[in-house]
Amino acid sequence: MSVALDLDVALFEGLCRLGDSTLVLGHRVSEWCGHAPVLEEDIALANVALDLIGQTQMWLGLAGEVEGKGRDADALAFRRDVWDFRNLLLVERPNGDFGQTLMRQFLFDAWHQPMLKALEGSGDPRIAAIAAKAGREVAYHLERSADLVIRLGDGTAESHTRMQSALDRLWPYTGEMMMADDTDRALAEAGIMPAPDSIRPQWEALVTEVLSEATLKTPDQGFMHKGGKQGTHSEHLGHMLATMQWLQRAYPDATW
Amino acid sequence: MYAQMVKSEASNDDPALLAAFQARIDAGEKIEPKEWMPEGYRKTLIRQIGQHAHSEIVGQLPEGNWITRAPTLERKAILLAKVQDEAGHGLYLYCAAETLGVSRDELTEALLSGKMKYSSIFNYPTLTWADMGAVGWLVDGAAIMNQVPLQRTSFGPYARAMVRICKEESFHQRQGYDIMMKMARGTPEQKAMAQDALNRFWYPSLMMFGPSDKDSVHSAQSMAWKIKMNTNDELRQKFVDQTVPQAEYLGLTIPDPAVKWNEEKGGYDFSEPDWTEFFEVIKGNGPCNAERIEARQKAWEDGAWFRDGLMAHAAKQRTAQVAAE
C-alpha cells in the first residue's frame, strides 16, 4: 500500500517535471512573438511554442488526474508558486539573443526527442500515448534547431562567435537532464519512465555530431547546475510566473 | 481594413493599351503578374498590398503583448495561433507584392523608414485581457468587411491571398467574440473590462475604413481598377449595422449615444469618429506609433547577424557543391 502511494507521488512529480519543462520553454519561446529576425522564424517559433503548450496540457492534465485533488492543467500551471515548479533550469534561462534561444532549444530537443522515444515504451499506457504524440512534434523541433545551429555555427564570424558563446553559457545547465534522484529511480524501477542517464548516450551522440558540423567547440567544463527538478530555481522563474500567472491570481473567481 | 488612404497613381501609358486593360477589368478578368498593366496600377497595388502586409506584421505586436499573460493554456494557444496566422498573412501578402517587382526587403525597409504606412488601428494600446476579445471582434470584424469583397479584386495573386486570409480572419473574429462573451458574462470586473475595451476600440475601429467618402480623394481610379471594391462609408455603415446587435447581445453599450436604428435607410445612424485624431495617428502621433515602429526596427536590426549567418552558410554550401562537381 505504502509502495503504491509513493509511486503515485513519484509519478506526479515525474509528470510535473515533463509538463513544467514544456510549459516554461513554451512560454519563453512565445516571448519572441512578433520580434523574430525574419517572418519565417516568427511562424516557426509560434509552431514550437504551440506544440509545447499542447504537450503541457497533456502532461499536467495527467499529473492532476494522478494527484486526484481536483486540480487540472490550468490549476497546476497558473496557481502553483515557484518552489512547486519542477522544470529543468535550462528552459527557464532567459531568451538572450536569438542564438541563445536556438542553442537552448537544440540542447533541450536533443534530450527531449530520445526521452519521448523511451517514454513511448512506458508501462503506463497514458504516458506512452502522450509520448507518441509529442514525439512526432519534437522530431520536427530537433530537425529545425539542429539545422539552424549548424548553419549559424558555420555561417559568418559573428554568427559563429554568438553560437559559441551561447553554447558556453548554457552548457552548465545540460547536466541536470541526465542526473537521477530518488523520484527518477522509483519511476525507472517501476518501468514508468526511463532512468535519466539512459538518455545520455543518445544525447551526447547527437550533440557531438551537430556541434562538430557547426564547427563549435564542446565546452570542457564539467561543473553542472542542478535543482530545477526538485524546485530550487534561478531568480528568472519567479519573474516569468509573475507575468504568466498574473490574471489568474488577480481575479481568482473569474473564468476565462 | 488594413490599407487606408492608399494614393492612386496616374498612368501615362498609351491610351489604347489603357482602354484595353480597362475592358479586361470590366469583363471581370483577373490580371496576372506577367501580363501588361499600367504603371499606376502596379504602383498603387504595391502600395496597397504592402500596407496590408505591414499591418499584419505590426498587428502582431498589440496581441503579442498579451500572449505571455493569457489566463489559461487554451487561451494562450489560441492567441499564439492567431498571431502566427497574422505572420502567415504577412508572408502571403509580401509574396503577392513580390510578383509586382518589389522585394520583401525593400518593403520592409520602407516600413522601417516610415515611407510606408500600416493601419492606424495598431497604434492603439491593448490594456486588458478584454482587448484581446475586442481586437478579434471589432478589428478583425472591420478587416473582414473590407477583405471579403477584395476576394474579387482584379489582381489575381491579391485576390487569391484574400481567399485564404478571409477564412482565417473569420475564425479569429469568432474567437474574439467568444472572449468578449466570457468577459461580458463573467464577474463584475470582467464585465467592466469588456465595456472599457469596447469604449476604447469603437471609434478607432470605425477609423479603419478611412476618411469619409466626401474627403476620400483616391477612390475613383482604384474603384475603376477593382482594387477597391466599396467606398469607405459603405463599408463603415455595414460594419456598424453588423456590430450594434452583437454588442446588444453581449449586454454592452456602444459608446455613442447617437446610435439609433433608422428605418428609412435600413441601417443605424451613428457619430463620425474624430477625424483630427485619425490624421494625427496617421502622422505618427498615436499612443503607440513610436513603440510599434521601434519594436520592428529592433527585431530587424538585432536579426541582421542571423540573416547574414544563414546567407553565408548557404554560400559556403554552394561553393562546396561546385567544388565537388
Coordinates of C-alpha atoms in Angstrom, one line a residue:
Chain A
M1 CA 0.0 0.0 0.0
S2 CA 2.7 2.5 1.0
V3 CA 4.8 1.5 -2.0
A4 CA 1.8 2.2 -4.3
L5 CA 1.2 5.5 -2.7
D6 CA 4.8 6.5 -3.0
L7 CA 4.8 5.6 -6.6
D8 CA 1.8 7.9 -7.2
V9 CA 3.7 10.7 -5.5
A10 CA 6.7 10.0 -7.7
L11 CA 4.5 9.8 -10.8
F12 CA 3.0 13.2 -10.0
E13 CA 6.5 14.6 -9.6
G14 CA 7.7 13.0 -12.8
L15 CA 4.8 14.3 -14.8
C16 CA 5.3 17.8 -13.4
R17 CA 8.9 17.6 -14.5
L18 CA 7.9 16.9 -18.0
G19 CA 4.9 19.3 -18.1
D20 CA 6.7 22.2 -16.3
S21 CA 9.6 22.0 -18.7
T22 CA 7.4 22.2 -21.7
L23 CA 5.3 25.0 -20.1
V24 CA 8.3 27.1 -19.2
L25 CA 10.1 26.6 -22.5
G26 CA 6.8 27.2 -24.4
H27 CA 6.4 30.4 -22.5
R28 CA 10.0 31.5 -23.2
V29 CA 9.6 30.8 -26.9
S30 CA 6.3 32.6 -27.1
E31 CA 8.1 35.8 -25.7
W32 CA 9.6 36.1 -29.2
C33 CA 6.2 36.5 -30.9
G34 CA 6.4 39.4 -33.3
H35 CA 10.1 40.1 -32.6
A36 CA 12.0 37.4 -34.5
P37 CA 14.7 38.2 -37.1
V38 CA 12.6 37.1 -40.1
L39 CA 8.9 36.3 -40.6
E40 CA 9.6 32.6 -41.2
E41 CA 11.1 32.4 -37.8
D42 CA 8.1 34.1 -36.2
I43 CA 6.0 31.4 -37.7
A44 CA 8.3 28.6 -36.7
L45 CA 8.7 29.8 -33.1
A46 CA 5.0 30.0 -32.8
N47 CA 4.7 26.4 -34.0
V48 CA 7.2 25.2 -31.5
A49 CA 5.6 27.2 -28.6
L50 CA 2.1 25.8 -29.6
D51 CA 3.4 22.2 -29.6
L52 CA 5.0 22.7 -26.2
I53 CA 1.8 24.3 -24.7
G54 CA -0.2 21.4 -26.1
Q55 CA 2.2 18.9 -24.5
T56 CA 1.9 20.8 -21.3
Q57 CA -1.9 20.4 -21.3
M58 CA -1.4 16.7 -21.7
W59 CA 1.4 16.2 -19.1
L60 CA -0.1 18.5 -16.5
G61 CA -3.6 17.2 -17.2
L62 CA -2.4 13.7 -16.4
A63 CA -0.5 14.9 -13.4
G64 CA -3.7 16.4 -12.0
E65 CA -5.5 13.2 -12.6
V66 CA -2.8 11.2 -10.9
E67 CA -2.8 13.6 -7.9
G68 CA -6.6 13.2 -7.6
K69 CA -7.2 16.5 -5.8
G70 CA -9.3 18.1 -8.5
R71 CA -6.5 20.2 -10.0
D72 CA -6.5 20.4 -13.8
A73 CA -3.6 21.5 -16.1
D74 CA -4.5 25.2 -15.7
A75 CA -4.6 25.0 -11.9
L76 CA -1.2 23.5 -11.9
A77 CA 0.2 26.0 -14.4
F78 CA -1.3 29.1 -13.0
R79 CA -1.8 28.5 -9.3
R80 CA 1.4 27.0 -8.1
D81 CA 4.3 29.1 -6.8
V82 CA 7.9 28.9 -7.9
W83 CA 9.0 26.2 -5.4
D84 CA 6.4 23.8 -6.7
F85 CA 7.7 24.0 -10.3
R86 CA 9.8 21.1 -11.4
N87 CA 11.1 22.2 -14.8
L88 CA 14.8 21.9 -15.8
L89 CA 16.9 25.0 -15.1
L90 CA 17.9 25.1 -18.8
V91 CA 14.4 26.0 -20.0
E92 CA 14.0 28.9 -17.7
R93 CA 17.2 30.6 -18.9
P94 CA 16.2 34.0 -20.4
N95 CA 15.9 34.2 -24.2
G96 CA 19.1 36.3 -24.7
D97 CA 19.8 36.9 -28.3
F98 CA 18.3 34.7 -31.0
G99 CA 21.4 32.5 -30.9
Q100 CA 20.9 31.7 -27.2
T101 CA 17.3 30.9 -27.8
L102 CA 18.2 28.5 -30.6
M103 CA 21.0 26.9 -28.7
R104 CA 18.8 26.4 -25.6
Q105 CA 16.2 24.8 -27.9
F106 CA 18.7 22.5 -29.5
L107 CA 20.3 21.3 -26.2
F108 CA 16.8 20.6 -24.9
D109 CA 15.4 19.0 -28.1
A110 CA 18.4 16.7 -28.3
W111 CA 17.3 15.3 -24.9
H112 CA 13.6 15.7 -25.4
Q113 CA 13.4 13.5 -28.5
P114 CA 15.2 10.4 -27.1
M115 CA 13.4 10.9 -23.8
L116 CA 10.0 10.8 -25.5
K117 CA 11.1 7.8 -27.6
A118 CA 11.9 6.0 -24.3
L119 CA 8.6 7.1 -22.8
E120 CA 6.7 5.5 -25.6
G121 CA 7.8 2.2 -24.0
S122 CA 6.4 3.3 -20.6
G123 CA 4.5 0.7 -18.6
D124 CA 1.8 3.3 -18.1
P125 CA -0.2 3.4 -21.4
R126 CA -1.4 7.0 -20.8
I127 CA 2.3 8.1 -20.7
A128 CA 3.1 6.1 -23.8
A129 CA 0.3 7.7 -25.7
I130 CA 1.3 11.3 -24.8
A131 CA 4.9 10.5 -25.6
A132 CA 4.0 9.1 -29.1
K133 CA 2.0 12.2 -30.0
A134 CA 4.6 14.6 -28.6
G135 CA 7.4 12.7 -30.2
R136 CA 6.1 13.4 -33.7
E137 CA 6.2 17.1 -32.9
V138 CA 9.6 17.1 -31.2
A139 CA 11.2 15.2 -34.1
Y140 CA 10.5 18.4 -36.1
H141 CA 11.7 20.7 -33.4
L142 CA 15.0 18.8 -33.3
E143 CA 15.4 18.8 -37.0
R144 CA 14.9 22.6 -37.1
S145 CA 17.1 23.6 -34.1
A146 CA 19.9 21.3 -35.1
D147 CA 19.8 22.6 -38.7
L148 CA 19.9 26.3 -37.5
V149 CA 22.7 25.6 -35.0
I150 CA 24.8 24.1 -37.8
R151 CA 24.1 26.9 -40.3
L152 CA 24.8 29.7 -37.8
G153 CA 27.8 28.0 -36.2
D154 CA 29.3 27.6 -39.7
G155 CA 28.0 31.0 -41.0
T156 CA 29.8 34.3 -40.5
A157 CA 32.4 35.0 -37.9
E158 CA 29.8 36.9 -35.9
S159 CA 27.2 34.1 -36.0
H160 CA 29.9 31.6 -35.1
T161 CA 31.0 33.7 -32.1
R162 CA 27.4 34.2 -30.9
M163 CA 26.6 30.5 -31.2
Q164 CA 29.8 29.5 -29.3
S165 CA 29.1 32.0 -26.6
A166 CA 25.5 30.7 -26.3
L167 CA 26.8 27.2 -26.0
D168 CA 29.4 28.1 -23.4
R169 CA 26.8 29.9 -21.4
L170 CA 24.1 27.2 -21.5
W171 CA 26.3 24.1 -21.2
P172 CA 26.4 24.0 -17.4
Y173 CA 22.6 23.7 -17.4
T174 CA 22.6 20.5 -19.5
G175 CA 23.8 18.0 -16.9
E176 CA 20.5 18.2 -14.9
M177 CA 18.6 16.4 -17.7
M178 CA 20.7 13.2 -17.2
M179 CA 21.0 13.4 -13.3
A180 CA 18.9 11.0 -11.3
D181 CA 17.3 11.4 -7.9
D182 CA 15.1 9.1 -5.9
T183 CA 12.0 10.1 -7.8
D184 CA 13.7 9.2 -11.1
R185 CA 14.9 5.9 -9.7
A186 CA 11.5 4.9 -8.4
L187 CA 9.9 5.6 -11.7
A188 CA 12.6 3.8 -13.6
E189 CA 12.4 0.7 -11.4
A190 CA 8.6 0.6 -11.9
G191 CA 9.1 0.8 -15.7
I192 CA 7.2 4.0 -16.0
M193 CA 9.9 6.4 -17.0
P194 CA 13.4 5.8 -18.3
A195 CA 16.4 6.3 -16.0
P196 CA 17.8 9.8 -16.9
D197 CA 21.3 8.6 -17.5
S198 CA 20.0 6.1 -20.0
I199 CA 19.3 9.1 -22.3
R200 CA 22.9 10.3 -22.1
P201 CA 24.5 8.2 -24.9
Q202 CA 21.9 9.4 -27.5
W203 CA 22.1 13.0 -26.3
E204 CA 25.9 13.0 -26.4
A205 CA 26.0 11.4 -29.8
L206 CA 23.5 13.9 -31.3
V207 CA 25.1 16.9 -29.6
T208 CA 28.6 15.9 -30.6
E209 CA 27.6 15.3 -34.2
V210 CA 25.7 18.6 -34.6
L211 CA 28.3 20.8 -32.8
S212 CA 31.1 19.4 -34.9
E213 CA 29.3 20.0 -38.1
A214 CA 28.6 23.5 -36.7
T215 CA 32.3 24.0 -36.1
L216 CA 31.6 24.7 -32.5
K217 CA 33.7 23.5 -29.6
T218 CA 32.1 21.5 -26.8
P219 CA 33.0 23.2 -23.5
D220 CA 35.3 21.1 -21.4
Q221 CA 33.8 22.4 -18.2
G222 CA 32.5 19.6 -16.0
F223 CA 30.5 21.6 -13.5
M224 CA 26.7 21.3 -13.8
H225 CA 24.0 23.3 -12.1
K226 CA 21.1 21.4 -10.6
G227 CA 17.9 21.9 -8.5
G228 CA 15.2 22.7 -11.0
K229 CA 13.7 19.2 -10.9
Q230 CA 13.5 19.5 -7.1
G231 CA 12.0 23.0 -7.1
T232 CA 15.1 25.1 -6.5
H233 CA 15.1 27.6 -9.3
S234 CA 17.0 30.6 -10.6
E235 CA 15.7 34.1 -10.0
H236 CA 14.3 34.2 -13.5
L237 CA 11.5 31.8 -13.0
G238 CA 9.7 34.0 -10.4
H239 CA 9.5 36.8 -12.9
M240 CA 8.1 34.6 -15.6
L241 CA 5.4 33.3 -13.2
A242 CA 4.6 36.8 -12.1
T243 CA 3.7 37.6 -15.7
M244 CA 2.2 34.3 -16.7
Q245 CA 0.0 33.8 -13.6
W246 CA -1.0 37.4 -13.0
L247 CA -4.6 37.3 -14.3
Q248 CA -5.5 34.1 -12.6
R249 CA -4.0 35.4 -9.3
A250 CA -5.5 38.9 -9.6
Y251 CA -9.0 37.6 -10.4
P252 CA -9.2 34.2 -8.7
D253 CA -13.0 33.9 -9.0
A254 CA -13.1 34.6 -12.8
T255 CA -13.3 32.0 -15.5
W256 CA -11.7 32.9 -18.8
Chain B
M1 CA -9.4 47.4 -43.4
Y2 CA -5.7 47.2 -43.3
A3 CA -5.0 49.5 -46.2
Q4 CA -6.1 53.1 -45.6
M5 CA -5.9 56.1 -47.8
V6 CA -3.8 54.4 -50.5
K7 CA -2.9 57.0 -53.0
S8 CA -3.7 56.0 -56.6
E9 CA -1.1 56.7 -59.2
A10 CA -2.0 58.2 -62.5
S11 CA -0.8 56.3 -65.5
N12 CA 1.0 57.9 -68.5
D13 CA 0.6 54.8 -70.7
D14 CA -0.7 54.5 -74.2
P15 CA -4.4 55.3 -74.2
A16 CA -5.2 52.4 -76.4
L17 CA -3.5 50.0 -74.0
L18 CA -5.2 51.6 -71.1
A19 CA -8.6 51.2 -72.7
A20 CA -7.9 47.5 -73.5
F21 CA -6.8 47.0 -69.9
Q22 CA -9.9 48.6 -68.5
A23 CA -12.0 46.5 -70.8
R24 CA -10.5 43.3 -69.3
I25 CA -11.2 44.5 -65.8
D26 CA -14.7 45.5 -66.7
A27 CA -15.2 42.0 -68.1
G28 CA -14.2 40.6 -64.8
E29 CA -10.9 39.1 -65.9
K30 CA -8.1 38.6 -63.5
I31 CA -4.8 40.4 -64.2
E32 CA -1.8 38.1 -63.6
P33 CA 1.8 39.2 -62.8
K34 CA 3.4 38.7 -66.2
E35 CA 0.6 40.4 -68.1
W36 CA 0.8 44.0 -69.2
M37 CA -0.6 46.5 -66.7
P38 CA -0.5 50.3 -66.4
E39 CA 2.4 51.6 -64.2
G40 CA -0.1 53.4 -62.0
Y41 CA -2.0 50.1 -61.4
R42 CA 1.3 48.4 -60.5
K43 CA 2.4 51.2 -58.1
T44 CA -1.0 51.5 -56.4
L45 CA -1.2 47.8 -55.8
I46 CA 2.4 47.6 -54.4
R47 CA 1.4 50.4 -52.0
Q48 CA -1.9 48.8 -51.0
I49 CA -0.7 45.2 -50.7
G50 CA 2.5 46.4 -49.0
Q51 CA 0.5 48.4 -46.5
H52 CA -1.8 45.5 -45.9
A53 CA 1.2 43.2 -45.3
H54 CA 2.8 45.7 -42.9
S55 CA -0.4 45.9 -41.0
E56 CA -0.3 42.2 -40.4
I57 CA 3.2 42.3 -39.2
V58 CA 2.8 45.3 -36.9
G59 CA -0.6 43.8 -35.9
Q60 CA 1.3 41.0 -34.2
L61 CA 2.6 43.5 -31.5
P62 CA -0.6 44.6 -29.7
E63 CA -1.8 41.0 -29.4
G64 CA 1.7 39.6 -28.7
N65 CA 1.5 42.0 -25.8
W66 CA -0.9 39.5 -24.1
I67 CA 0.5 36.1 -25.1
T68 CA 2.7 35.9 -22.0
R69 CA -0.3 36.9 -19.8
A70 CA -3.0 34.8 -21.4
P71 CA -5.1 33.5 -18.5
T72 CA -5.3 29.8 -19.5
L73 CA -3.3 27.3 -21.5
E74 CA -6.0 27.1 -24.1
R75 CA -6.4 30.9 -24.4
K76 CA -2.6 31.2 -24.8
A77 CA -2.6 28.6 -27.5
I78 CA -5.5 30.2 -29.4
L79 CA -3.8 33.6 -29.2
L80 CA -0.5 32.3 -30.3
A81 CA -2.1 30.5 -33.3
K82 CA -3.9 33.7 -34.2
V83 CA -0.7 35.8 -34.1
Q84 CA 1.0 33.1 -36.1
D85 CA -1.8 33.3 -38.7
E86 CA -1.1 37.1 -39.0
A87 CA 2.6 36.4 -39.7
G88 CA 1.4 34.0 -42.3
H89 CA -0.9 36.6 -43.9
G90 CA 2.1 39.0 -44.0
L91 CA 4.1 36.3 -45.8
Y92 CA 1.4 35.6 -48.5
L93 CA 0.9 39.4 -49.0
Y94 CA 4.6 40.1 -49.3
C95 CA 4.8 37.3 -51.9
A96 CA 1.8 38.8 -53.8
A97 CA 3.6 42.1 -53.8
E98 CA 6.8 40.5 -55.0
T99 CA 5.1 39.4 -58.1
L100 CA 4.8 43.1 -59.0
G101 CA 8.5 43.5 -58.9
V102 CA 9.3 44.7 -55.4
S103 CA 11.3 42.6 -52.9
R104 CA 10.2 41.9 -49.3
D105 CA 13.4 43.5 -48.1
E106 CA 12.6 46.7 -50.0
L107 CA 9.1 46.8 -48.5
T108 CA 10.5 46.1 -45.0
E109 CA 13.0 49.0 -45.3
A110 CA 10.1 51.3 -46.5
L111 CA 8.1 50.3 -43.4
L112 CA 11.0 50.9 -41.0
S113 CA 12.0 54.2 -42.5
G114 CA 8.4 55.4 -42.3
K115 CA 8.0 55.7 -46.0
M116 CA 5.2 53.2 -46.0
K117 CA 2.3 53.1 -43.5
Y118 CA 0.3 50.4 -41.7
S119 CA -3.2 50.6 -40.4
S120 CA -3.9 53.3 -37.8
I121 CA -5.6 50.7 -35.5
F122 CA -2.4 49.1 -34.4
N123 CA -1.2 52.3 -32.8
Y124 CA -3.7 51.9 -30.0
P125 CA -2.6 50.0 -26.9
T126 CA -4.0 46.7 -25.6
L127 CA -4.5 47.4 -21.9
T128 CA -6.5 44.5 -20.5
W129 CA -7.3 40.9 -21.5
A130 CA -10.7 42.0 -22.8
D131 CA -8.8 43.9 -25.5
M132 CA -7.9 40.5 -27.0
G133 CA -11.6 40.0 -27.4
A134 CA -12.3 43.5 -28.7
V135 CA -9.5 43.2 -31.3
G136 CA -10.8 40.0 -32.6
W137 CA -14.4 41.1 -32.6
L138 CA -14.0 44.7 -33.9
V139 CA -10.7 44.9 -35.6
D140 CA -10.8 41.6 -37.4
G141 CA -14.5 42.2 -38.0
A142 CA -13.7 45.5 -39.7
A143 CA -10.9 43.9 -41.7
I144 CA -13.2 41.1 -42.9
M145 CA -15.8 43.7 -44.0
N146 CA -13.1 45.1 -46.4
Q147 CA -11.4 41.9 -47.3
V148 CA -14.3 39.8 -48.3
P149 CA -15.0 42.0 -51.4
L150 CA -11.3 42.0 -52.1
Q151 CA -11.5 38.3 -52.9
R152 CA -12.9 39.6 -56.2
T153 CA -10.3 42.2 -56.8
S154 CA -8.8 42.4 -60.3
F155 CA -5.2 41.3 -59.4
G156 CA -5.0 37.5 -59.3
P157 CA -2.4 36.9 -56.6
Y158 CA -4.0 39.5 -54.3
A159 CA -7.5 38.0 -54.8
R160 CA -6.2 34.5 -54.1
A161 CA -4.3 35.6 -51.0
M162 CA -7.5 37.2 -49.8
V163 CA -9.5 34.0 -50.1
R164 CA -7.1 32.3 -47.6
I165 CA -6.8 35.2 -45.4
C166 CA -10.6 35.7 -45.1
K167 CA -11.1 32.1 -43.9
E168 CA -8.7 32.6 -41.1
E169 CA -9.9 36.1 -40.2
S170 CA -13.5 35.0 -39.7
F171 CA -12.2 32.3 -37.4
H172 CA -10.3 35.0 -35.4
Q173 CA -13.4 37.1 -35.2
R174 CA -15.4 34.3 -33.7
Q175 CA -12.6 33.6 -31.2
G176 CA -12.6 37.3 -30.3
Y177 CA -16.3 37.3 -29.8
D178 CA -16.0 34.2 -27.6
I179 CA -13.6 36.1 -25.3
M180 CA -16.0 39.0 -25.2
M181 CA -18.8 36.7 -24.3
K182 CA -16.9 35.1 -21.4
M183 CA -15.9 38.6 -20.1
A184 CA -19.3 40.2 -20.6
R185 CA -20.9 37.3 -18.7
G186 CA -18.2 37.0 -16.1
T187 CA -17.5 38.7 -12.8
P188 CA -18.3 42.5 -12.4
E189 CA -14.6 43.2 -13.0
Q190 CA -14.6 41.2 -16.2
K191 CA -17.7 42.9 -17.5
A192 CA -16.1 46.3 -16.7
M193 CA -13.0 45.3 -18.7
A194 CA -15.2 44.3 -21.6
Q195 CA -17.1 47.6 -21.6
D196 CA -13.9 49.5 -21.3
A197 CA -12.4 47.6 -24.3
L198 CA -15.4 48.4 -26.4
N199 CA -15.2 52.1 -25.3
R200 CA -11.6 52.4 -26.4
F201 CA -11.8 50.4 -29.6
W202 CA -15.1 51.6 -31.1
Y203 CA -14.0 54.8 -32.8
P204 CA -10.6 53.5 -33.8
S205 CA -12.3 50.6 -35.5
L206 CA -14.6 52.9 -37.4
M207 CA -11.5 54.8 -38.5
M208 CA -10.1 51.7 -40.1
F209 CA -12.3 52.2 -43.1
G210 CA -10.6 55.5 -43.8
P211 CA -12.0 59.1 -44.2
S212 CA -15.5 59.9 -45.2
D213 CA -16.2 59.5 -48.9
K214 CA -16.5 63.2 -49.4
D215 CA -12.9 63.6 -48.2
S216 CA -11.6 60.5 -49.9
V217 CA -9.6 61.6 -52.9
H218 CA -8.1 58.4 -54.1
S219 CA -11.1 56.2 -54.5
A220 CA -12.3 56.7 -58.1
Q221 CA -9.3 55.3 -60.0
S222 CA -8.9 52.4 -57.6
M223 CA -12.6 51.5 -57.9
A224 CA -12.4 51.6 -61.7
W225 CA -9.4 49.2 -61.5
K226 CA -11.3 47.0 -59.0
I227 CA -8.5 47.4 -56.4
K228 CA -11.0 49.0 -54.1
M229 CA -14.5 47.4 -54.2
N230 CA -16.6 49.6 -52.0
T231 CA -16.5 53.1 -50.7
N232 CA -15.3 53.8 -47.1
D233 CA -18.7 55.0 -46.0
E234 CA -20.5 51.9 -47.4
L235 CA -18.2 49.6 -45.5
R236 CA -18.4 51.6 -42.3
Q237 CA -22.2 51.5 -42.4
K238 CA -22.2 47.8 -43.0
F239 CA -19.8 47.3 -40.1
V240 CA -21.9 49.4 -37.7
D241 CA -25.1 47.5 -38.8
Q242 CA -23.4 44.2 -38.1
T243 CA -21.8 45.2 -34.8
V244 CA -24.6 47.1 -32.9
P245 CA -26.8 43.9 -32.5
Q246 CA -23.7 41.9 -31.4
A247 CA -23.0 44.5 -28.7
E248 CA -26.6 44.3 -27.5
Y249 CA -26.3 40.5 -27.4
L250 CA -23.3 40.9 -25.1
G251 CA -25.1 43.4 -22.9
L252 CA -22.5 46.1 -23.7
T253 CA -23.2 49.7 -24.7
I254 CA -21.8 51.2 -27.8
P255 CA -20.0 54.4 -26.6
D256 CA -22.1 56.6 -28.9
P257 CA -25.4 58.0 -27.8
A258 CA -26.3 58.8 -31.4
V259 CA -26.5 55.1 -32.3
K260 CA -30.1 54.5 -33.3
W261 CA -31.9 52.4 -35.9
N262 CA -33.0 54.4 -38.9
E263 CA -35.9 52.6 -40.5
E264 CA -35.8 54.8 -43.6
K265 CA -32.2 54.0 -44.6
G266 CA -32.4 50.5 -43.2
G267 CA -29.3 51.0 -41.1
Y268 CA -28.1 52.6 -37.9
D269 CA -27.3 56.2 -37.5
F270 CA -24.0 56.8 -35.7
S271 CA -21.5 59.6 -35.0
E272 CA -18.4 60.1 -37.1
P273 CA -15.1 59.4 -35.4
D274 CA -12.8 62.3 -34.6
W275 CA -11.0 62.7 -37.9
T276 CA -8.5 65.0 -36.3
E277 CA -7.4 62.2 -34.1
F278 CA -7.2 59.9 -37.1
F279 CA -4.9 62.2 -39.1
E280 CA -2.7 62.6 -36.0
V281 CA -2.4 58.9 -35.7
I282 CA -1.5 58.5 -39.4
K283 CA 1.1 61.3 -39.0
G284 CA 2.8 59.3 -36.2
N285 CA 1.1 60.8 -33.1
G286 CA -0.9 57.8 -32.0
P287 CA -0.4 56.4 -28.5
C288 CA 1.8 53.6 -29.7
N289 CA 3.3 54.7 -33.0
A290 CA 6.8 55.1 -31.7
E291 CA 6.9 51.8 -29.8
R292 CA 5.5 49.8 -32.7
I293 CA 8.0 51.0 -35.2
E294 CA 10.9 50.8 -32.7
A295 CA 9.9 47.2 -31.9
R296 CA 10.0 46.3 -35.7
Q297 CA 13.3 48.2 -36.1
K298 CA 14.8 46.4 -33.2
A299 CA 13.7 43.0 -34.5
W300 CA 15.2 43.8 -37.9
E301 CA 18.5 45.2 -36.6
D302 CA 19.0 42.5 -33.9
G303 CA 18.3 39.9 -36.5
A304 CA 20.8 41.1 -39.1
W305 CA 23.6 38.7 -37.9
F306 CA 21.1 35.8 -38.0
R307 CA 20.1 36.5 -41.6
D308 CA 23.7 37.2 -42.6
G309 CA 24.8 33.9 -41.0
L310 CA 22.3 31.9 -42.9
M311 CA 23.3 33.6 -46.2
A312 CA 27.0 32.9 -45.5
H313 CA 26.3 29.3 -44.8
A314 CA 24.3 28.9 -47.9
A315 CA 27.1 30.5 -50.0
K316 CA 29.6 28.1 -48.4
Q317 CA 27.4 25.1 -49.3
R318 CA 27.1 26.3 -52.9
T319 CA 30.9 26.7 -53.2
A320 CA 31.4 23.3 -51.7
Q321 CA 29.0 21.8 -54.1
V322 CA 30.6 23.4 -57.1
A323 CA 34.0 22.2 -56.0
A324 CA 32.6 18.7 -55.6
E325 CA 31.2 18.6 -59.2

